[in-house]
Amino acid sequence: MEAHQHSPDSSSEECTVLEAAPSKNACLQHAGKVADLYCSGCECALCEDCLPAHNDHPKVALSQALEQRRNRLQERLGAVQKRLPQISDALSFVKEILQQLTNQRASIEEDIQSSFEDLHKQLDVRKSVLLMELEVTFGLKQKVLQAQIDNLSRGDGDITATCTQTEEALAEEASVATLEVEHELEERLKGLAILRMPCQPEENDQLDLVMETDGLRKSIHNLGTIVTTSAVASQSEAMGNGLEQCIVGHPASVTIVTRDKSGGACKSGNAILSAEVFTPDGSIVDGEIVDHKNGTYEFVYTVPKEGDFSLALRLYDQHIKGSPFKLTITKASEVEVEVSPSTTTATNSVANATPSTGSSDGTKRRGKSPGQKKKGSKRASSALGTPRRKTQNPIEDDLIFKIGTKGRNKGEFTNLQGVAASSTDRILIADSNNQCVQIFSNEGEFKSRFGVRGRIPGQLQRPTGVAVHPSGDIIIADYDNKWVSIFTCEGKFKAKLGSGRLMGPKGVSVDQNGHVIVVDNKACTVFIFQLTGKLIAKFGSRGTGDKQFAGPHFAAVNKNNEIIVTDFHNHSVKVFTTEGELVLKFGSNGEGNGQFNAPTGVAVDVNGNIIVADWGNSRIQVFDGSGSFLSYINTSADPLYGPQGLALTSDGHVVVADSGNHCFKVYRYLQ
C-alpha cells in the first residue's frame, strides 16, 4: 500500500484533530450547552444556564414541546391540505364560467356581425330599389317632355321654312307663272295657322327624395343591447310567504333579491333564474318567474296536494342562499277555500303558474287558480288523475308502458317537456333540465341521447320542444338560448335558426311543406321558417283576442296544413292558416268536458281528431276536427301529473311527457 493511503481507522497525524458535531438540541444562547427544557411562556428552548432567567415561567420537557409543536403543525397542514380539493374545484368551476363567458362573447359577436351584415344587405337592396325607382320615374317624365320638344321643334321648323318661302315669293313680281306656287303657299300657311301645337308643358320637373332618416338614425342608435347582471348566487336571497305558509291549490309567492359579490343589491333584471318545487322523489311543479327589471324577481307557484316539499332556487344554475328550502303544504279548510269576490280578483292575478324555463318578460298572467273552487260547484274531475269516463263516448285506451325516473342518467329525466315521434319508429324526449334529447324505440328501449349544456351554437340551454323533419333532421326549441337548433338524426349539430328574432321558443313542429313552426312562448307569436332559417311568416301577439296568445306552448299541423296551437293561459286551442287567419277556437277555463286548465301538448291523428294534454287538470282529452269533445284517454291506472308534450307514434299510440312523475307514458289509442 502506498504511503499516502490510509485505512478508514488510520491514526496518522493528519487525522488526529476531529471536530465534534454540534448537537441538534444545542442552546442558542449558551455555546456548548444542550437544551432539554422548553419555556411555554417565552416559547424558547432552555439549557441549565438559562434556567435562572426563566425561574418562574412554566416549563415542560423539550421533547414533549417538540412533539406537541409537530402535532399542531401536522394538524394545521392537514386542515390546509383539505382545502386544496375545494380550491381546485372552485378553480375549475370559475375557469368553466370564464370559458362559457368567452364562448358567449364569441357567439354574441357572431350574432352582431350577422345581424349587421343582414342590415347592410337590406340597406343595399333598398338603395338599389330607390335608384331603380329614380331611373324609371325619370325615364317616364323625360320621355313625355322629349316627345313634346320634338313635336315643337318640328312645328317650329315647318313654320319657319314656309314663312321664308312665302317672303321670297312675295319679293318676286306677280305673274301667271307664280299663281300656282302662291296658291300652294297659301294653303300651307292656312294649315299652319290652325295647327295645334303643345305649347304648355305636358309634364313637370318634380323629382324629389323623401328620406325619413331621423327615426331610423334613432333606431340605429338604440339598436342592440348587451344584457348582463353582476348577480351571484352565493349572495342572492329569497323571502316571502311562499317560504313560510303554503296552502294546497292557492298561489304562493317568493321574492328573490339578487346581489353582487359584495352583497350589494343589483338594480337591473335579466338574470337567468330557475325554480323547481319537488318532493324527495323528484320534481313536481314549476311556476312562473316574473322579472321586475330592478334586480328583484317573483316566483309564483301552486301545489295541488299537501305534504313536505322542497323549493330549489338557482341563479345561473347555482343554488342561492338557503336553497333548497323546505316547504310544508297544508290543506285549507272549506271556509278558507270559499274566498270572497275581492279576494278572488287579487288571487287570480298570479294564478295559473306555468312550467318555468327562465326569467319571464315581467307580465303576470291572469286566470283562474287551478285549485280554486267556487262555492257550491261540483268538481268534474280529479286534479291528479283521469276524469271518470263518459259512457256515451268510450275509448278503451290503456297504459302500455312508462319509462323514466328523476335523474341525470340515460332513461332518467329532470323536467321532460317536448315529445316527438318519427316515421322510423323512434320516440324523442326533450329532457329540459338535463340539457339533452333522449331517443327510444316505440317499445321503450333506450337508443341514444345527445346534448351538452351551453350557450354557443350546438349546445343546449333548456330544450323544451322537439320535432322530426321529413329529411330526418331533429329540430329542437332551445328556450334559454332563444333559437331553434337543427341536428342530424345522429345528434350532430347542423345549424340554428331564429336567433335575434325569438324570445323564448317553447314548441316546434313541421308542416307539410317542410317548414318549421315555432311557438314563441315569451313573444306570444308563432313563427314559420324555412329549414335554411328564412322567415316565411309570423302571427300572434300577447292578449286575449282570437288572434292573440297568453303563453302559447306547443303546436301540431293537420292534413289541411293548418296550425293547431295550445294557448296556455287563455285555456283554449286555436287553429290557424299558415297566413295567420283564425280557422277555429275551442275550450274555456274549467274542469268539465272540453274545458282546460292550461293546455300544453297537442297532436292530430289520421282522422283529423285533435288530442290535447290538459296540464292543470292532469288529463288528456280528444276532440274531433271541429273542436267538439269526444272523450278522454284512459290514464286512471297510473294517473298523470302535469302532462306536457304529446305525440302519436308511428304505430298509432299516444306518447305523453308526464313531467310531474319524471317519465313518459305510452297509451293504446284506437283511431
XYZ file of C-alpha atoms in Angstrom:
671
model
C 0.000 0.000 0.000
C 1.370 3.437 -0.879
C 2.380 5.832 1.951
C -0.318 8.407 1.316
C -3.135 5.887 1.522
C -4.694 5.134 4.878
C -7.298 2.727 6.087
C -10.555 4.135 7.489
C -9.248 3.647 11.061
C -5.879 5.267 10.382
C -4.438 7.283 13.305
C -1.858 9.359 11.435
C -1.251 12.981 12.446
C -3.447 14.493 9.757
C -6.482 12.768 11.260
C -5.774 13.258 14.952
C -7.738 16.573 15.331
C -11.547 15.929 15.000
C -14.382 18.466 15.447
C -17.381 17.317 17.411
C -20.652 17.543 15.506
C -22.945 20.177 17.025
C -25.938 18.797 18.947
C -29.302 19.229 17.259
C -30.635 20.486 20.597
C -27.780 22.925 21.272
C -28.811 26.017 23.263
C -28.962 29.106 21.110
C -27.826 31.342 23.986
C -25.035 29.311 25.599
C -22.472 27.590 23.368
C -21.671 24.022 24.221
C -24.822 23.607 26.297
C -27.677 21.300 25.437
C -31.287 22.445 25.858
C -33.605 19.926 27.421
C -36.440 22.157 28.656
C -38.922 24.474 26.931
C -40.357 27.689 28.350
C -44.035 27.781 27.395
C -44.384 31.469 28.225
C -41.380 32.659 26.203
C -41.703 29.875 23.604
C -37.989 29.059 23.588
C -35.665 26.113 24.430
C -33.684 26.254 27.733
C -30.401 24.800 28.920
C -29.298 24.663 32.576
C -27.647 28.086 32.254
C -30.932 29.589 31.005
C -32.962 28.424 33.997
C -32.293 31.379 36.361
C -33.794 33.817 33.855
C -36.928 31.659 33.498
C -37.247 30.600 37.116
C -40.953 31.466 37.486
C -42.033 30.547 33.951
C -43.978 27.386 33.065
C -41.636 24.773 31.611
C -42.013 21.360 30.027
C -39.574 18.822 28.667
C -38.183 19.922 25.312
C -39.047 16.569 23.747
C -42.676 16.994 24.834
C -42.803 20.550 23.490
C -41.281 19.452 20.193
C -43.816 16.655 19.864
C -46.724 18.963 20.663
C -45.476 21.552 18.173
C -45.106 18.867 15.483
C -48.615 17.587 16.199
C -50.104 21.075 15.920
C -48.170 21.715 12.726
C -49.380 18.421 11.303
C -52.980 19.332 12.177
C -52.651 22.730 10.527
C -51.087 21.116 7.472
C -53.938 18.625 7.237
C -56.563 21.362 7.632
C -54.987 23.460 4.884
C -54.469 20.478 2.599
C -58.184 19.680 2.915
C -58.873 22.990 1.216
C -56.942 22.022 -1.878
C -59.748 19.924 -3.474
C -62.228 22.709 -2.689
C -59.949 25.322 -4.232
C -59.258 23.030 -7.177
C -62.990 22.524 -7.765
C -63.597 26.260 -7.437
C -60.761 26.943 -9.865
C -62.221 24.500 -12.378
C -65.700 25.944 -11.904
C -64.580 29.550 -12.355
C -62.495 28.529 -15.387
C -65.600 26.837 -16.816
C -67.653 30.003 -16.253
C -64.890 32.070 -17.844
C -64.853 29.677 -20.808
C -68.644 29.903 -21.114
C -68.363 33.687 -20.890
C -65.734 33.635 -23.632
C -67.895 31.324 -25.742
C -70.910 33.543 -25.179
C -68.889 36.593 -26.211
C -67.878 34.800 -29.420
C -71.471 33.783 -30.062
C -72.788 37.304 -29.496
C -70.023 38.731 -31.665
C -71.093 36.332 -34.406
C -74.723 37.383 -33.963
C -73.789 41.086 -34.091
C -71.730 40.554 -37.244
C -74.504 38.502 -38.814
C -77.235 40.979 -37.851
C -75.371 43.989 -39.172
C -74.356 42.160 -42.338
C -78.030 41.400 -42.851
C -78.885 45.056 -42.234
C -76.183 46.108 -44.706
C -77.685 43.759 -47.279
C -81.145 45.175 -46.659
C -79.810 48.735 -46.968
C -78.040 47.846 -50.209
C -81.202 46.267 -51.549
C -83.219 49.335 -50.572
C -80.625 51.619 -52.177
C -80.828 49.626 -55.391
C -84.621 49.783 -55.351
C -84.581 53.569 -54.838
C -82.051 54.077 -57.629
C -84.137 51.892 -59.917
C -87.277 53.811 -58.941
C -85.447 57.051 -59.702
C -84.398 55.857 -63.141
C -87.871 54.577 -64.024
C -89.635 57.760 -62.834
C -87.089 59.999 -64.546
C -87.350 57.954 -67.741
C -91.135 58.278 -67.890
C -91.058 62.036 -67.343
C -88.133 62.501 -69.739
C -89.976 60.585 -72.466
C -93.029 62.851 -72.239
C -91.013 66.086 -72.262
C -88.677 64.919 -75.038
C -91.647 63.955 -77.218
C -93.108 67.421 -76.650
C -89.770 69.038 -77.531
C -89.547 67.001 -80.729
C -93.100 67.959 -81.675
C -92.498 71.669 -81.039
C -89.205 71.559 -82.935
C -90.879 70.034 -85.984
C -93.630 72.683 -85.890
C -91.087 75.457 -85.499
C -89.111 74.151 -88.477
C -92.216 73.854 -90.706
C -93.449 77.361 -89.883
C -90.009 78.941 -90.363
C -89.457 77.244 -93.732
C -92.923 78.095 -95.044
C -92.637 81.740 -93.935
C -89.262 82.071 -95.656
C -90.622 80.633 -98.914
C -93.654 82.959 -98.747
C -91.497 86.028 -98.184
C -89.321 85.065 -101.173
C -92.427 84.617 -103.379
C -93.790 87.992 -102.352
C -90.462 89.619 -103.210
C -90.824 88.497 -106.809
C -93.060 90.194 -109.421
C -96.541 88.650 -109.582
C -97.303 86.746 -112.761
C -99.284 83.909 -114.145
C -96.326 81.664 -113.504
C -96.373 82.345 -109.696
C -100.086 81.749 -109.241
C -99.757 78.017 -108.597
C -96.828 78.414 -106.188
C -98.580 81.164 -104.265
C -101.756 79.088 -104.063
C -99.774 76.167 -102.536
C -98.064 78.510 -100.044
C -101.433 79.977 -99.090
C -102.828 76.523 -98.318
C -99.769 75.627 -96.238
C -99.966 78.910 -94.304
C -103.678 78.328 -93.736
C -102.884 74.879 -92.247
C -100.030 76.163 -90.111
C -102.221 78.936 -88.751
C -104.671 76.474 -87.277
C -102.079 73.777 -86.394
C -102.466 72.730 -82.691
C -99.070 72.823 -81.005
C -98.333 71.518 -77.410
C -97.274 74.896 -76.111
C -97.964 74.113 -72.415
C -95.635 71.644 -70.582
C -97.092 68.166 -70.655
C -95.020 67.054 -67.623
C -93.491 68.725 -64.558
C -89.961 68.791 -63.218
C -90.723 67.444 -59.763
C -88.418 64.627 -58.791
C -87.857 64.707 -55.010
C -86.470 62.298 -52.440
C -88.129 61.828 -49.057
C -85.818 60.121 -46.586
C -87.220 59.788 -43.075
C -83.839 59.178 -41.528
C -84.330 60.717 -38.090
C -86.369 57.811 -36.760
C -84.036 55.340 -38.441
C -80.983 57.078 -37.006
C -82.554 56.916 -33.554
C -83.391 53.253 -34.045
C -79.844 52.544 -35.189
C -78.507 54.489 -32.215
C -80.550 52.261 -29.899
C -80.125 49.099 -31.963
C -78.984 46.167 -29.838
C -78.208 45.965 -26.143
C -75.630 43.884 -24.331
C -77.600 42.368 -21.461
C -75.920 41.165 -18.273
C -76.033 41.433 -14.499
C -73.456 41.202 -11.712
C -75.686 38.936 -9.623
C -74.116 35.889 -7.950
C -75.975 33.015 -6.342
C -73.919 32.930 -3.133
C -75.093 36.429 -2.141
C -78.660 36.398 -3.508
C -81.539 35.566 -1.186
C -85.245 34.763 -1.109
C -88.094 35.865 1.119
C -91.887 35.860 1.197
C -94.876 33.849 2.342
C -94.100 31.210 -0.260
C -91.279 30.073 2.030
C -93.442 30.038 5.144
C -97.129 29.338 4.594
C -98.337 27.366 1.588
C -101.891 26.151 1.048
C -102.985 23.469 -1.389
C -104.396 24.994 -4.568
C -103.532 28.573 -3.617
C -100.779 30.567 -5.308
C -97.726 31.145 -3.122
C -95.229 33.894 -3.823
C -91.479 34.102 -3.216
C -89.410 37.239 -3.824
C -85.794 36.780 -4.911
C -83.351 39.654 -4.370
C -80.202 39.351 -6.465
C -76.925 40.710 -5.100
C -73.390 41.114 -6.395
C -70.203 39.587 -4.956
C -70.013 42.291 -2.248
C -73.628 41.812 -1.172
C -74.855 44.964 -2.871
C -78.346 44.825 -4.342
C -78.435 44.546 -8.138
C -80.545 47.219 -9.817
C -81.188 45.577 -13.184
C -83.011 42.450 -14.291
C -82.414 39.782 -16.952
C -80.617 37.342 -14.630
C -81.046 33.671 -15.558
C -83.090 32.309 -12.685
C -84.785 28.926 -12.387
C -87.087 27.438 -9.778
C -88.463 23.978 -9.008
C -90.835 22.687 -6.370
C -90.241 18.997 -5.728
C -90.775 16.098 -3.321
C -87.907 13.885 -2.123
C -88.541 11.568 -5.084
C -88.434 14.271 -7.742
C -89.764 17.415 -9.359
C -93.459 18.139 -9.041
C -94.307 21.506 -10.490
C -92.559 24.549 -11.783
C -94.019 28.013 -11.590
C -93.923 31.424 -13.166
C -90.929 33.705 -12.676
C -91.620 37.416 -13.087
C -88.648 39.699 -13.699
C -89.375 43.136 -12.201
C -86.369 44.547 -14.094
C -84.952 46.079 -10.908
C -82.893 43.187 -9.595
C -85.825 41.503 -7.854
C -87.886 38.594 -9.139
C -91.106 36.955 -8.071
C -91.704 33.214 -8.242
C -95.381 32.229 -8.107
C -96.370 28.586 -7.823
C -99.376 26.477 -6.901
C -99.125 22.977 -5.422
C -102.192 20.742 -5.858
C -101.600 18.382 -2.912
C -100.378 18.528 0.671
C -97.091 17.159 2.003
C -93.448 18.024 2.548
C -91.870 19.702 -0.453
C -88.634 21.460 -1.297
C -88.104 24.615 -3.303
C -84.870 24.914 -5.300
C -83.992 28.429 -6.458
C -80.979 28.627 -8.751
C -79.218 31.607 -10.226
C -77.033 30.671 -13.207
C -77.562 27.003 -12.230
C -76.247 27.571 -8.678
C -78.365 27.493 -5.506
C -78.963 30.882 -3.898
C -78.619 31.362 -0.109
C -80.678 28.790 1.801
C -81.715 26.833 -1.285
C -83.223 24.273 -1.359
C -85.891 25.459 1.088
C -88.127 23.052 2.986
C -91.859 23.646 2.448
C -94.881 22.253 4.212
C -98.024 22.364 2.092
C -101.235 22.253 4.141
C -104.825 21.820 3.126
C -107.131 24.804 3.635
C -110.480 24.471 5.418
C -113.694 24.896 3.464
C -114.071 28.390 4.933
C -110.608 29.323 3.633
C -111.294 27.862 0.192
C -114.533 29.785 -0.312
C -112.936 33.150 -0.992
C -114.754 36.424 -1.406
C -115.022 38.068 -4.840
C -112.463 40.711 -3.918
C -110.005 38.052 -2.783
C -110.659 36.091 -5.948
C -109.669 39.047 -8.103
C -106.403 39.507 -6.248
C -105.610 35.826 -6.208
C -106.366 35.261 -9.850
C -103.831 37.842 -10.948
C -100.995 35.487 -10.039
C -102.672 32.157 -10.590
C -102.055 29.518 -13.226
C -98.321 29.118 -12.810
C -96.709 27.802 -15.979
C -93.688 25.481 -16.160
C -90.665 27.716 -15.613
C -87.975 27.833 -18.244
C -86.170 31.007 -17.316
C -86.765 34.594 -16.456
C -90.117 35.984 -17.643
C -90.884 39.158 -19.510
C -92.357 40.812 -16.432
C -96.027 40.287 -17.301
C -98.255 38.460 -14.846
C -100.881 36.284 -16.474
C -104.461 36.394 -15.285
C -106.736 33.417 -14.932
C -108.445 31.054 -12.568
C -106.374 29.347 -9.922
C -106.091 25.637 -10.748
C -107.123 24.542 -7.268
C -109.742 27.174 -6.507
C -113.384 26.128 -6.153
C -116.463 28.257 -6.381
C -118.959 27.822 -3.599
C -121.474 25.115 -4.382
C -119.756 23.995 -7.590
C -119.319 20.324 -8.376
C -115.861 19.065 -9.270
C -115.992 17.456 -12.707
C -112.746 15.517 -12.463
C -109.760 14.791 -10.289
C -106.898 17.255 -10.495
C -104.427 14.418 -10.068
C -105.873 11.751 -12.295
C -108.166 10.913 -15.170
C -111.800 12.066 -15.013
C -114.479 9.437 -14.816
C -115.151 8.044 -18.297
C -118.288 9.198 -20.040
C -120.175 6.128 -21.193
C -121.577 7.806 -24.284
C -118.098 8.201 -25.822
C -115.989 5.295 -24.626
C -112.437 4.955 -25.946
C -110.918 1.951 -24.213
C -107.267 3.006 -24.124
C -104.788 1.579 -21.638
C -101.281 2.283 -20.471
C -98.864 0.112 -22.439
C -95.691 1.126 -20.587
C -93.911 4.021 -18.926
C -90.212 4.871 -18.934
C -88.216 7.047 -16.558
C -87.478 8.277 -13.056
C -85.917 11.507 -11.802
C -82.184 11.619 -12.509
C -79.463 12.557 -14.948
C -78.571 9.200 -16.494
C -79.952 7.634 -19.657
C -83.607 6.773 -19.241
C -83.877 9.300 -16.386
C -85.331 12.779 -16.684
C -85.410 16.163 -14.997
C -88.339 18.256 -16.236
C -89.058 16.487 -19.518
C -91.227 18.632 -21.790
C -91.432 18.204 -25.558
C -92.187 14.882 -27.269
C -91.877 13.842 -30.916
C -92.311 10.601 -32.820
C -90.546 9.706 -36.058
C -91.588 7.574 -39.004
C -88.583 5.351 -38.190
C -90.268 4.033 -35.022
C -88.488 6.380 -32.618
C -89.724 8.456 -29.666
C -87.782 11.634 -28.875
C -87.938 13.396 -25.497
C -86.728 16.947 -24.763
C -85.139 16.483 -21.316
C -85.166 20.157 -20.384
C -83.144 20.420 -17.174
C -80.671 17.748 -18.274
C -79.996 19.821 -21.414
C -80.367 16.885 -23.814
C -82.664 14.903 -26.083
C -83.167 11.203 -25.352
C -84.271 8.771 -28.060
C -86.178 5.493 -27.539
C -87.743 2.850 -29.735
C -91.538 2.612 -29.940
C -91.224 -0.255 -27.460
C -89.414 1.959 -24.926
C -85.867 0.683 -25.474
C -83.242 3.373 -24.920
C -81.317 4.120 -28.124
C -79.234 7.244 -27.643
C -79.018 10.722 -26.210
C -77.237 13.906 -27.237
C -76.830 17.437 -25.965
C -74.316 19.481 -23.981
C -75.192 22.370 -21.671
C -74.016 25.735 -23.002
C -74.802 28.945 -24.811
C -72.961 28.560 -28.097
C -74.389 27.044 -31.290
C -74.537 23.258 -30.957
C -75.096 23.416 -27.191
C -78.438 23.418 -25.367
C -79.821 25.574 -22.575
C -83.261 24.243 -21.569
C -84.553 22.395 -24.654
C -88.343 22.436 -24.434
C -89.678 21.317 -27.800
C -88.604 18.684 -30.308
C -89.761 17.674 -33.790
C -88.518 15.465 -36.629
C -88.227 16.898 -40.143
C -89.125 14.662 -43.128
C -85.411 14.783 -44.015
C -84.680 13.038 -40.700
C -83.158 16.118 -39.059
C -84.063 16.731 -35.422
C -85.394 20.199 -34.607
C -85.069 21.468 -31.033
C -86.577 24.574 -29.420
C -83.823 25.966 -27.164
C -85.706 28.190 -24.722
C -82.902 29.989 -22.891
C -80.640 30.286 -25.942
C -83.571 31.880 -27.790
C -83.083 29.956 -31.001
C -84.005 26.665 -32.686
C -81.215 24.141 -33.288
C -81.074 21.640 -36.143
C -79.267 18.320 -35.576
C -78.820 15.263 -37.753
C -80.567 12.055 -36.737
C -77.244 11.001 -35.169
C -77.214 14.141 -32.982
C -74.601 16.144 -34.918
C -75.237 19.884 -34.930
C -76.003 21.416 -38.342
C -77.419 24.906 -37.914
C -79.553 27.237 -35.861
C -82.451 29.453 -36.895
C -84.434 32.289 -35.341
C -81.527 33.872 -33.455
C -82.286 37.536 -32.866
C -85.996 37.029 -33.577
C -87.100 34.540 -30.916
C -87.557 35.412 -27.238
C -88.455 32.031 -25.752
C -89.257 29.222 -28.220
C -91.287 26.531 -26.482
C -92.746 24.161 -29.066
C -91.722 23.171 -32.596
C -93.473 21.301 -35.372
C -93.121 20.751 -39.132
C -95.815 21.467 -41.722
C -96.476 19.588 -44.952
C -94.147 21.901 -46.868
C -91.233 21.065 -44.595
C -91.389 24.478 -42.932
C -90.523 24.745 -39.238
C -93.339 26.005 -36.993
C -92.028 27.665 -33.817
C -94.258 28.628 -30.879
C -92.562 31.509 -29.070
C -93.876 31.327 -25.513
C -92.481 34.699 -24.416
C -93.265 36.680 -27.553
C -96.734 35.068 -27.798
C -96.092 34.643 -31.519
C -95.979 31.749 -33.986
C -93.075 31.881 -36.455
C -92.785 29.895 -39.700
C -89.251 29.336 -41.042
C -87.693 27.521 -43.919
C -85.125 24.950 -42.835
C -82.478 27.392 -44.107
C -83.591 29.906 -41.471
C -85.507 32.250 -43.780
C -88.616 33.646 -42.093
C -91.745 32.837 -44.130
C -94.441 34.294 -41.882
C -95.356 35.102 -38.314
C -98.586 35.868 -36.480
C -99.905 36.471 -32.988
C -99.284 38.872 -30.119
C -99.874 38.986 -26.366
C -103.514 39.290 -25.341
C -106.867 37.552 -25.012
C -108.192 38.115 -28.534
C -108.853 35.381 -31.064
C -105.550 36.040 -32.849
C -103.648 36.612 -29.622
C -101.967 34.306 -27.110
C -101.022 34.233 -23.446
C -98.110 31.854 -23.023
C -98.669 29.520 -26.010
C -96.925 26.151 -25.624
C -96.997 23.582 -28.432
C -98.321 23.186 -31.972
C -99.390 20.459 -34.380
C -100.275 20.515 -38.086
C -103.324 18.793 -39.603
C -103.795 17.363 -43.104
C -105.046 20.762 -44.350
C -101.685 22.260 -43.318
C -103.441 24.255 -40.612
C -101.542 25.052 -37.427
C -103.097 23.987 -34.096
C -101.728 25.931 -31.095
C -102.353 25.408 -27.367
C -102.953 28.790 -25.668
C -101.858 28.027 -22.096
C -103.152 30.982 -20.042
C -106.173 31.578 -22.289
C -107.194 27.919 -21.659
C -108.009 27.246 -25.289
C -106.865 25.615 -28.506
C -106.697 27.700 -31.694
C -106.394 26.624 -35.329
C -104.849 28.966 -37.925
C -103.978 29.008 -41.595
C -100.304 29.434 -42.467
C -101.108 33.119 -43.108
C -102.284 33.513 -39.506
C -106.039 33.616 -40.153
C -108.101 32.039 -37.356
C -109.999 28.954 -38.525
C -111.247 27.536 -35.221
C -111.095 28.160 -31.491
C -112.375 25.878 -28.735
C -112.077 25.439 -24.980
C -112.579 27.529 -21.847
C -111.260 27.542 -18.285
C -112.695 24.723 -16.192
C -112.723 21.021 -15.369
C -115.651 19.813 -17.456
C -115.697 18.050 -20.796
C -113.954 20.208 -23.391
C -112.642 22.675 -20.807
C -108.988 23.233 -19.949
C -106.801 24.309 -17.099
C -103.729 25.367 -19.099
C -103.438 23.082 -22.194
C -99.929 22.057 -23.298
C -99.199 19.190 -25.714
C -101.230 18.649 -28.886
C -101.316 16.087 -31.705
C -103.565 15.182 -34.644
C -104.480 11.642 -35.683
C -105.052 10.365 -39.242
C -108.778 11.122 -38.967
C -108.156 14.741 -38.024
C -109.086 14.275 -34.365
C -107.180 16.590 -32.012
C -105.561 15.178 -28.857
C -104.727 17.711 -26.127
C -102.721 17.392 -22.884
C -104.628 19.293 -20.167
C -101.755 20.284 -17.826
C -103.655 21.770 -14.866
C -106.315 19.038 -14.894
C -103.695 16.279 -15.416
C -105.602 14.532 -18.193
C -105.687 14.015 -21.972
C -108.770 14.991 -23.974
C -109.790 14.019 -27.507
C -111.743 16.311 -29.878
C -112.934 15.967 -33.434
C -111.639 18.265 -36.190
C -114.330 20.865 -35.435
C -113.355 21.112 -31.771
C -116.220 19.024 -30.350
C -115.318 16.954 -27.282
C -115.144 13.196 -27.886
C -113.622 11.574 -24.805
C -110.596 11.139 -22.543
C -107.564 8.924 -22.867
C -107.846 6.442 -20.023
C -104.976 7.258 -17.642
C -106.651 6.088 -14.424
C -104.380 3.061 -13.906
C -101.358 5.315 -13.366
C -102.541 8.964 -13.097
C -100.702 11.720 -14.901
C -99.273 14.677 -13.050
C -98.719 17.800 -15.126
C -98.581 16.303 -18.673
C -96.740 18.384 -21.264
C -95.589 17.320 -24.761
C -97.717 14.818 -26.630
C -97.363 12.927 -29.928
C -98.660 9.953 -31.898
C -96.131 7.197 -32.541
C -95.667 5.583 -35.939
C -97.632 2.562 -34.723
C -100.601 4.701 -33.656
C -100.140 5.007 -29.902
C -100.213 8.160 -27.785
C -96.981 9.140 -26.034
C -97.024 11.893 -23.411
C -94.394 13.563 -21.216
C -95.597 13.032 -17.637
C -93.400 15.831 -16.280
C -94.552 15.637 -12.658
C -93.774 11.916 -12.483
C -90.456 12.237 -14.408
C -91.370 9.726 -17.080
C -93.052 9.368 -20.432
C -96.035 7.097 -20.936
C -97.369 5.301 -23.997
C -101.092 4.570 -24.261
C -103.047 2.364 -26.618
C -105.151 4.631 -28.848
C -107.999 3.436 -31.052
C -108.396 5.712 -34.075
